[in-house]
XYZ file of C-alpha atoms in Angstrom:
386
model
C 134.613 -220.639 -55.577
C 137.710 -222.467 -53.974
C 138.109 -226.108 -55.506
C 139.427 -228.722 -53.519
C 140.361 -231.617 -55.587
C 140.948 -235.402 -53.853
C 143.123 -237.821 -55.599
C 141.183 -241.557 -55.703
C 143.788 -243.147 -54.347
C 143.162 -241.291 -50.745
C 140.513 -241.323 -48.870
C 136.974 -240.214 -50.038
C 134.730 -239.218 -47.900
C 131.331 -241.684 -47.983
C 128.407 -240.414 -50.108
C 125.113 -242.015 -49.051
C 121.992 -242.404 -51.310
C 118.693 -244.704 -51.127
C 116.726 -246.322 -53.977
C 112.929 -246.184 -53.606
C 112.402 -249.560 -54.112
C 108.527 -249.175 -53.768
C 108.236 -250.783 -57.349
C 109.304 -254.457 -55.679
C 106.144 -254.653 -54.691
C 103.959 -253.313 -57.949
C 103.302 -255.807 -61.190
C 105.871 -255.360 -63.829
C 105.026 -253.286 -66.648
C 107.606 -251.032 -68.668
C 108.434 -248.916 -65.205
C 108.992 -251.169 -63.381
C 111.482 -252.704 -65.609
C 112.964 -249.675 -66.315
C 113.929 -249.139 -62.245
C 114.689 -253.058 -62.157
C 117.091 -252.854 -64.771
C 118.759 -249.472 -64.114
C 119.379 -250.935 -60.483
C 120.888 -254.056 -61.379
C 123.317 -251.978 -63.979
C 123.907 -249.319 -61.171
C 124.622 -252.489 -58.903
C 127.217 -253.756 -61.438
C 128.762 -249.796 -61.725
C 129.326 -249.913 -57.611
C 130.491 -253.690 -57.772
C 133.060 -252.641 -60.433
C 134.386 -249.603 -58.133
C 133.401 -247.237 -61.105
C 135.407 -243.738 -60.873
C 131.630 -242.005 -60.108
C 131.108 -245.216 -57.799
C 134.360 -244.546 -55.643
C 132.805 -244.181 -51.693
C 129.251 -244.420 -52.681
C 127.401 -246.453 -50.394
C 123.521 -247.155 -51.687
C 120.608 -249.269 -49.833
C 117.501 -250.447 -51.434
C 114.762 -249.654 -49.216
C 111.774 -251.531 -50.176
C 108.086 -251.781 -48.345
C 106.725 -254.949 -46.795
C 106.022 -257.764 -48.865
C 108.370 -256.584 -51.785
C 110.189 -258.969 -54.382
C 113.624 -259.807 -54.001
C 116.276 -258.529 -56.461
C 119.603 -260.486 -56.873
C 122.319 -257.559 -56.291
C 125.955 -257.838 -55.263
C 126.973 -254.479 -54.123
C 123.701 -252.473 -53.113
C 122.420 -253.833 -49.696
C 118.336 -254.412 -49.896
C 116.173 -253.360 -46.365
C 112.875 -253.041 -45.836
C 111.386 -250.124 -43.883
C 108.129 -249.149 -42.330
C 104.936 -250.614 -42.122
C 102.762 -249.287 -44.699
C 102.387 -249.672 -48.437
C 102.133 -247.775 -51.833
C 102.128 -243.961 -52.471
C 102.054 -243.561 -47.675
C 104.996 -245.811 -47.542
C 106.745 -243.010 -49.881
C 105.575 -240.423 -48.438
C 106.296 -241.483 -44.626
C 108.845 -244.075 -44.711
C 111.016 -242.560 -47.562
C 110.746 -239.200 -46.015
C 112.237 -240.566 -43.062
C 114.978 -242.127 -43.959
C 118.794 -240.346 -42.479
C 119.412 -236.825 -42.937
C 121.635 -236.012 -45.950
C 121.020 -239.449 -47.924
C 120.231 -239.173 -51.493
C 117.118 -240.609 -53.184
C 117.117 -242.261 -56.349
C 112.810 -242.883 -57.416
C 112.774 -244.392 -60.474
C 109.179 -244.774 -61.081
C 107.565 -241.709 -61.418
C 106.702 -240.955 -57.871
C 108.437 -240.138 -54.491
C 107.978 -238.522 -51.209
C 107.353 -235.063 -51.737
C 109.478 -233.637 -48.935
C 112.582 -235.262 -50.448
C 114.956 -232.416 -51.798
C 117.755 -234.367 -52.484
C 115.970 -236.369 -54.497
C 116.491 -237.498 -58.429
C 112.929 -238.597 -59.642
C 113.013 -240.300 -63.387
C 109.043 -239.448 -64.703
C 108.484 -241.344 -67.940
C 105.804 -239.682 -69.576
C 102.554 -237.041 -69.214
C 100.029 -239.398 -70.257
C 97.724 -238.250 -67.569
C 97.282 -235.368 -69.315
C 98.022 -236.618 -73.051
C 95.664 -239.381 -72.449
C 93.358 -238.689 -70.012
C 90.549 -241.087 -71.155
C 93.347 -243.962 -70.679
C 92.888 -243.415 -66.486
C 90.553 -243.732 -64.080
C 89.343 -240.446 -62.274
C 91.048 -241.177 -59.171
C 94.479 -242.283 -60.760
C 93.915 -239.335 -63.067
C 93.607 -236.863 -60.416
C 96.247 -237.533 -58.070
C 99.162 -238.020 -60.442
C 97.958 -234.402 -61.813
C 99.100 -233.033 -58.299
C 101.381 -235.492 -57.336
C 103.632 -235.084 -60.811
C 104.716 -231.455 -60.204
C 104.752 -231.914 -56.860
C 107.622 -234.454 -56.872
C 109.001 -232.680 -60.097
C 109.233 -229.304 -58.723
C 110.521 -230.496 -55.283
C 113.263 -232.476 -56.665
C 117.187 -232.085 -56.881
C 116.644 -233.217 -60.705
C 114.336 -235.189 -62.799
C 115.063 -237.339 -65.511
C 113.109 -238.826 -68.358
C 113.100 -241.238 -71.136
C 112.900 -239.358 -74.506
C 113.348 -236.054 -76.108
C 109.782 -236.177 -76.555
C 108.772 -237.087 -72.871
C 111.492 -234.133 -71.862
C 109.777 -231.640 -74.054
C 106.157 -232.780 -72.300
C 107.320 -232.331 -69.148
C 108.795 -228.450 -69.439
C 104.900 -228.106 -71.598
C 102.953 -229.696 -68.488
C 105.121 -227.871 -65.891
C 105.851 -230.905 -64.316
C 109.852 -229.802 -63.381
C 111.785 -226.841 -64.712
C 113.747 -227.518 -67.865
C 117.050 -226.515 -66.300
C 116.889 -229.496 -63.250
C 115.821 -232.212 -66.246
C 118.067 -234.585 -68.071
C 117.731 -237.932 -70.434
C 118.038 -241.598 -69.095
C 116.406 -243.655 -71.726
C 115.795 -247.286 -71.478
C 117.564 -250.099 -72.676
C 117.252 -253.271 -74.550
C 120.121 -255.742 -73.011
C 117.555 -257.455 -70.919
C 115.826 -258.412 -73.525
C 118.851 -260.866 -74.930
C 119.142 -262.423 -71.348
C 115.104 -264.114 -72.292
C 115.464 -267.724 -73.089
C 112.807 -267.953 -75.693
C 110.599 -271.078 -74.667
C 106.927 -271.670 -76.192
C 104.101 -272.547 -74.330
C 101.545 -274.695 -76.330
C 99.507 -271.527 -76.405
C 102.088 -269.088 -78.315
C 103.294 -272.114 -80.450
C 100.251 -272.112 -81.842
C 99.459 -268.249 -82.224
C 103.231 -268.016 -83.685
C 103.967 -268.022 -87.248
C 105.130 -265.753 -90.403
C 101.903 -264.348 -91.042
C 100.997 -263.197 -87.611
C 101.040 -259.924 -86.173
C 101.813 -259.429 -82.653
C 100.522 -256.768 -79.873
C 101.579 -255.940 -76.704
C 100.247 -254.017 -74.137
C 96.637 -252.844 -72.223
C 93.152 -252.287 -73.383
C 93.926 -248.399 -72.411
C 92.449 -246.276 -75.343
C 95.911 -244.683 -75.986
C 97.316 -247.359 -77.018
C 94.902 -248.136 -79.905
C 94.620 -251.836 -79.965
C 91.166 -251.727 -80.886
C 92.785 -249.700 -84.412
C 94.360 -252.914 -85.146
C 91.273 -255.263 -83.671
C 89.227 -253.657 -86.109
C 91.181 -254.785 -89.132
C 90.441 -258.341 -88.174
C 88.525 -259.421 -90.496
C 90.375 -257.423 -93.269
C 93.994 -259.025 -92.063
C 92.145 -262.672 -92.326
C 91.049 -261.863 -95.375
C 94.895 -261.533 -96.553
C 96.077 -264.790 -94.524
C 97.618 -262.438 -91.696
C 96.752 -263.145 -87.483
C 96.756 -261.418 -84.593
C 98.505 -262.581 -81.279
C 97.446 -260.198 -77.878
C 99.734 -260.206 -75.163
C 98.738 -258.277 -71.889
C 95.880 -257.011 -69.994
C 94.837 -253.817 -68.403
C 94.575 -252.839 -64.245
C 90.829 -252.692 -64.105
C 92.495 -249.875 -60.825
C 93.666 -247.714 -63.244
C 92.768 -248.390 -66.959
C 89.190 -248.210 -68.337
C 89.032 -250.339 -71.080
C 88.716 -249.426 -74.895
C 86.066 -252.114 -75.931
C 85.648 -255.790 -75.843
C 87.464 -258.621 -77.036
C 87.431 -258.982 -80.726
C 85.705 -262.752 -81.508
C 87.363 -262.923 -84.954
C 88.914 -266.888 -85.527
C 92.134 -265.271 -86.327
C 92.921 -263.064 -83.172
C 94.681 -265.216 -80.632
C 94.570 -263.350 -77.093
C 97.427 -264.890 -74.874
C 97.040 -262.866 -71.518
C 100.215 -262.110 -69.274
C 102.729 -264.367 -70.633
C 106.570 -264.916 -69.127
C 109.389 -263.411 -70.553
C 110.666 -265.868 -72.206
C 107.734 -267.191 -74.186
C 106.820 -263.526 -75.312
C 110.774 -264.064 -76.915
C 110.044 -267.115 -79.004
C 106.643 -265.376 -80.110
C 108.071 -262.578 -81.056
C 110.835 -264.635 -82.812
C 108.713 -266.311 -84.924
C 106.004 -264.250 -85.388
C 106.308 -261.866 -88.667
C 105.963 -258.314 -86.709
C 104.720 -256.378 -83.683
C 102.559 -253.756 -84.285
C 102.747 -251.264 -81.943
C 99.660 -248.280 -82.957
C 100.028 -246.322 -79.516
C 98.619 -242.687 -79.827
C 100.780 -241.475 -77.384
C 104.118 -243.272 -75.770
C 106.967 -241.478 -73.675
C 108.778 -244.176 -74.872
C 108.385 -248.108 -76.329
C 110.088 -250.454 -74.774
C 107.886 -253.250 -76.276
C 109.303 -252.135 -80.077
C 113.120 -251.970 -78.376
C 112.742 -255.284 -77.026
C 110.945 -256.960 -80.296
C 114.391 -255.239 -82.241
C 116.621 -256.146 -79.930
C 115.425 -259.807 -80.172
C 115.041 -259.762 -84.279
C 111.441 -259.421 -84.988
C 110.559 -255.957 -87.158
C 108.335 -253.719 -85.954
C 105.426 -251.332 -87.424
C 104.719 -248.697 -85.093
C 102.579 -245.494 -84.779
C 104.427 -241.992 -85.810
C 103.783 -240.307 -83.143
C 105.235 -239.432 -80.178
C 108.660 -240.770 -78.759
C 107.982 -243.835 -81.371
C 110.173 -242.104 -84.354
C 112.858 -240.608 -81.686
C 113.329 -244.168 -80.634
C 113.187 -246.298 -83.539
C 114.707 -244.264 -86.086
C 114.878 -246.168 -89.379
C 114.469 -249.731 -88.076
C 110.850 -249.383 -87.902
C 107.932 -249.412 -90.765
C 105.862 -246.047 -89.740
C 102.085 -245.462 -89.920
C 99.999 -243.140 -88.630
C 98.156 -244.468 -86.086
C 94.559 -243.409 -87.436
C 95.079 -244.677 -90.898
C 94.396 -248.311 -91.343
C 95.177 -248.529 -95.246
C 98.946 -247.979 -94.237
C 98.820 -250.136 -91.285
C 97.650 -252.880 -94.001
C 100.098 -251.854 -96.165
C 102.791 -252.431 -93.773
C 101.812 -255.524 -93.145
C 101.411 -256.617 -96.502
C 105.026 -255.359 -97.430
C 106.730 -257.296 -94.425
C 104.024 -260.200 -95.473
C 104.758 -260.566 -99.243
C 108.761 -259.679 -98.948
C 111.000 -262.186 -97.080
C 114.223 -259.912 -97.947
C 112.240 -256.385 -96.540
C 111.907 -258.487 -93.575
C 115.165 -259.767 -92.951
C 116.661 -255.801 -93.487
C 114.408 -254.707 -90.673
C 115.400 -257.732 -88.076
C 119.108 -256.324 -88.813
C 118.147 -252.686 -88.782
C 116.263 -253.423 -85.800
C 118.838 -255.124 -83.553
C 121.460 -252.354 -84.523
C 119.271 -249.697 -83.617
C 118.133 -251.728 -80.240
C 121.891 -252.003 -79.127
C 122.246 -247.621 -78.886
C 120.131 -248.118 -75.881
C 122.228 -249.511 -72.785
C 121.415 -250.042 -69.605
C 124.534 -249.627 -68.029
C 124.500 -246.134 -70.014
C 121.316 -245.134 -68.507
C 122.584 -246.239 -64.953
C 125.565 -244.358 -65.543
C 123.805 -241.155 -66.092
C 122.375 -241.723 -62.713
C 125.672 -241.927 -61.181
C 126.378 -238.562 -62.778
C 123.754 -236.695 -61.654
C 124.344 -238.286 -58.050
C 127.571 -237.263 -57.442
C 126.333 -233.987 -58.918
C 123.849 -233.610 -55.932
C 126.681 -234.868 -53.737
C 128.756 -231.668 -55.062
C 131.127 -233.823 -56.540
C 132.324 -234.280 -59.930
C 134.752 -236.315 -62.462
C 137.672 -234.371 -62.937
C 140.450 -234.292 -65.471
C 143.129 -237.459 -64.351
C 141.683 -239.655 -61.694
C 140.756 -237.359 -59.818
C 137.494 -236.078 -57.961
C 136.471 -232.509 -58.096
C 134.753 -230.908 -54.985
C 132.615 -228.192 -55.132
């Protein structure tokens, strides 16, 4: 095949792409902060005039009644009229013939070939209990759909990458790794509220996420009384979507179990600073950005070891299985009774937390872009068309 190759310093011909900005208008959970982050490091890429970056021109389209996002280089518009998965479908789909689409949450119009879709895990079918029937069914079609329809699709782990070629959610030769990253996580100002003040201290245990069966809070719940026993506490943050969880089993009434709700960002820092742990006991994860973001502020973690959960924390974490309470209790007791063991897994922690970058992740994206686009980094500063 002929290769015509463009110096950067002429003219490059404009390369148009679209971000589904559809998760704007969705609560935050680990997604959504994985597409709100990966934007704002893409933004900073463009704004920089990146080699990958040079004549790239990208629009956040976002549905009525979205969030803004502070961006200096990628323009934000909203489009249509409708909202959730038939603004996608129809609005998306419509958008000018040969742009690019970047969906970053799981889902995107189906009819979108030039489309890179990031699809973070297979829990609808690793965890089926964790979803309601509805939910459940459609992301079963709606998954491969997307996946097999895309340009590429891109994922979060090794682990999550090996589920989707298992699940036949996209073909193993069209998917590639974007993992998360933790820098957002040292932008949080920690601040306490009067409510994580008091749940806060070196002999409580922290928790973050939903009531969703897979990720086994009620494991930890049930050691309550046990963990009292021993002087330890347990501080909940986060509730489920009563739309798409079904919930494990009731609040725990034990004196020493603190439940704190949706908190902001920056009190869940100074909890997790002075808190001694987070446990994190999920059955199934396609990948953990709660334990990234406790390392990457300097609280240890004890997490389950399964899943993505030893692909992501490597060393800095305390491991136990996550149907075995006398380890759990173990763990705890270690961290508890050893200031030293404690202090080696805040430092452990925050060096393993800072091999996950944002502005790696985004930059990954901008690969696989100008891939699409048929056009990649060449030897020099040059651009290689193919």
């Amino acid at each position: 095949m002929r290769k015509l190759r463009i110096k950067l310093e002429g003219t490059i011909m404009a390369r148009r792409w679209a971000i589904n900005g559809r998760f704007l208008s969705q609560p935050t959970t680990g997604v959504q902060r994985y597409a709100r982050e990966t934007v704002r490091a893409l933004d900073c890429w463009i704004a920089e005039q990146t080699l990958l970056a040079r004549g790239l021109e990208v629009e956040l389209l976002v549905p009525p009644g979205a969030e803004s996002l502070e961006l200096k280089a990628i323009e934000i518009r909203q489009v249509g009229r409708l909202g959730g998965h038939a603004w996608e479908q129809v609005a998306l789909a419509a958008r000018p013939k040969g742009t690019g689409l970047l969906s970053l949450c799981n889902t995107g119009p189906i009819a979108a070939r030039k489309q890179i879709v990031c699809i973070h895990d297979a829990n609808v079918w690793n965890a089926p209990q964790s979803y309601s029937l509805a939910f459940r069914g459609l992301y079963r079609v709606l998954l491969p759909a997307v996946g097999r329809a895309a340009w590429s699709v891109s994922t979060v782990s090794s682990y999550s990458l090996e589920e989707m070629i298992r699940h036949k959610i996209a073909p193993a030769g069209r998917l590639f790794l974007a993992p998360n990253g933790h820098e957002h996580a040292l932008r949080w100002k920690p601040e306490h509220s009067a409510e994580t003040r008091l749940a806060a201290s070196r002999d409580t245990i922290v928790m973050i996420g939903s009531a969703a069966p897979h990720k086994n809070a009620g494991f930890i719940l049930d050691m309550a009384d046990r963990l009292g026993r021993a002087g330890l506490r347990i501080a909940i943050v986060g509730m489920s979507d009563p739309r798409v969880f079904r919930s494990g089993r009731s609040r725990a009434e034990a004196a020493n179990v603190h439940w704190l709700g949706r908190i902001p960002d920056s009190q869940l820092a100074a909890l997790l600073r002075d808190s001694m742990c987070l446990a994190f006991p999920s059955l199934t994860e396609g990948f953990g950005l709660p334990a990234l973001e406790a390392m990457a502020i300097g609280c240890p973690v004890v997490v389950s070891d399964r899943a993505s959960l030893p692909e992501i924390c490597g060393g800095a974490a305390l491991f136990a299985p996550p149907d075995n309470p006398d380890a759990w209790f173990d763990s705890f007791m270690r961290l508890h009774g050893s200031p030293d063991l404690r202090l080696e897994m805040i430092g452990k922690g925050r060096a393993r937390a800072s091999r996950f970058s944002w502005r790696r992740t985004a930059l990954r994206y901008l690969e696989a872009m100008a891939a699409a686009d048929g056009v990649r980094a060449a030897a020099g500063r040059e651009l290689e068309l193919t």
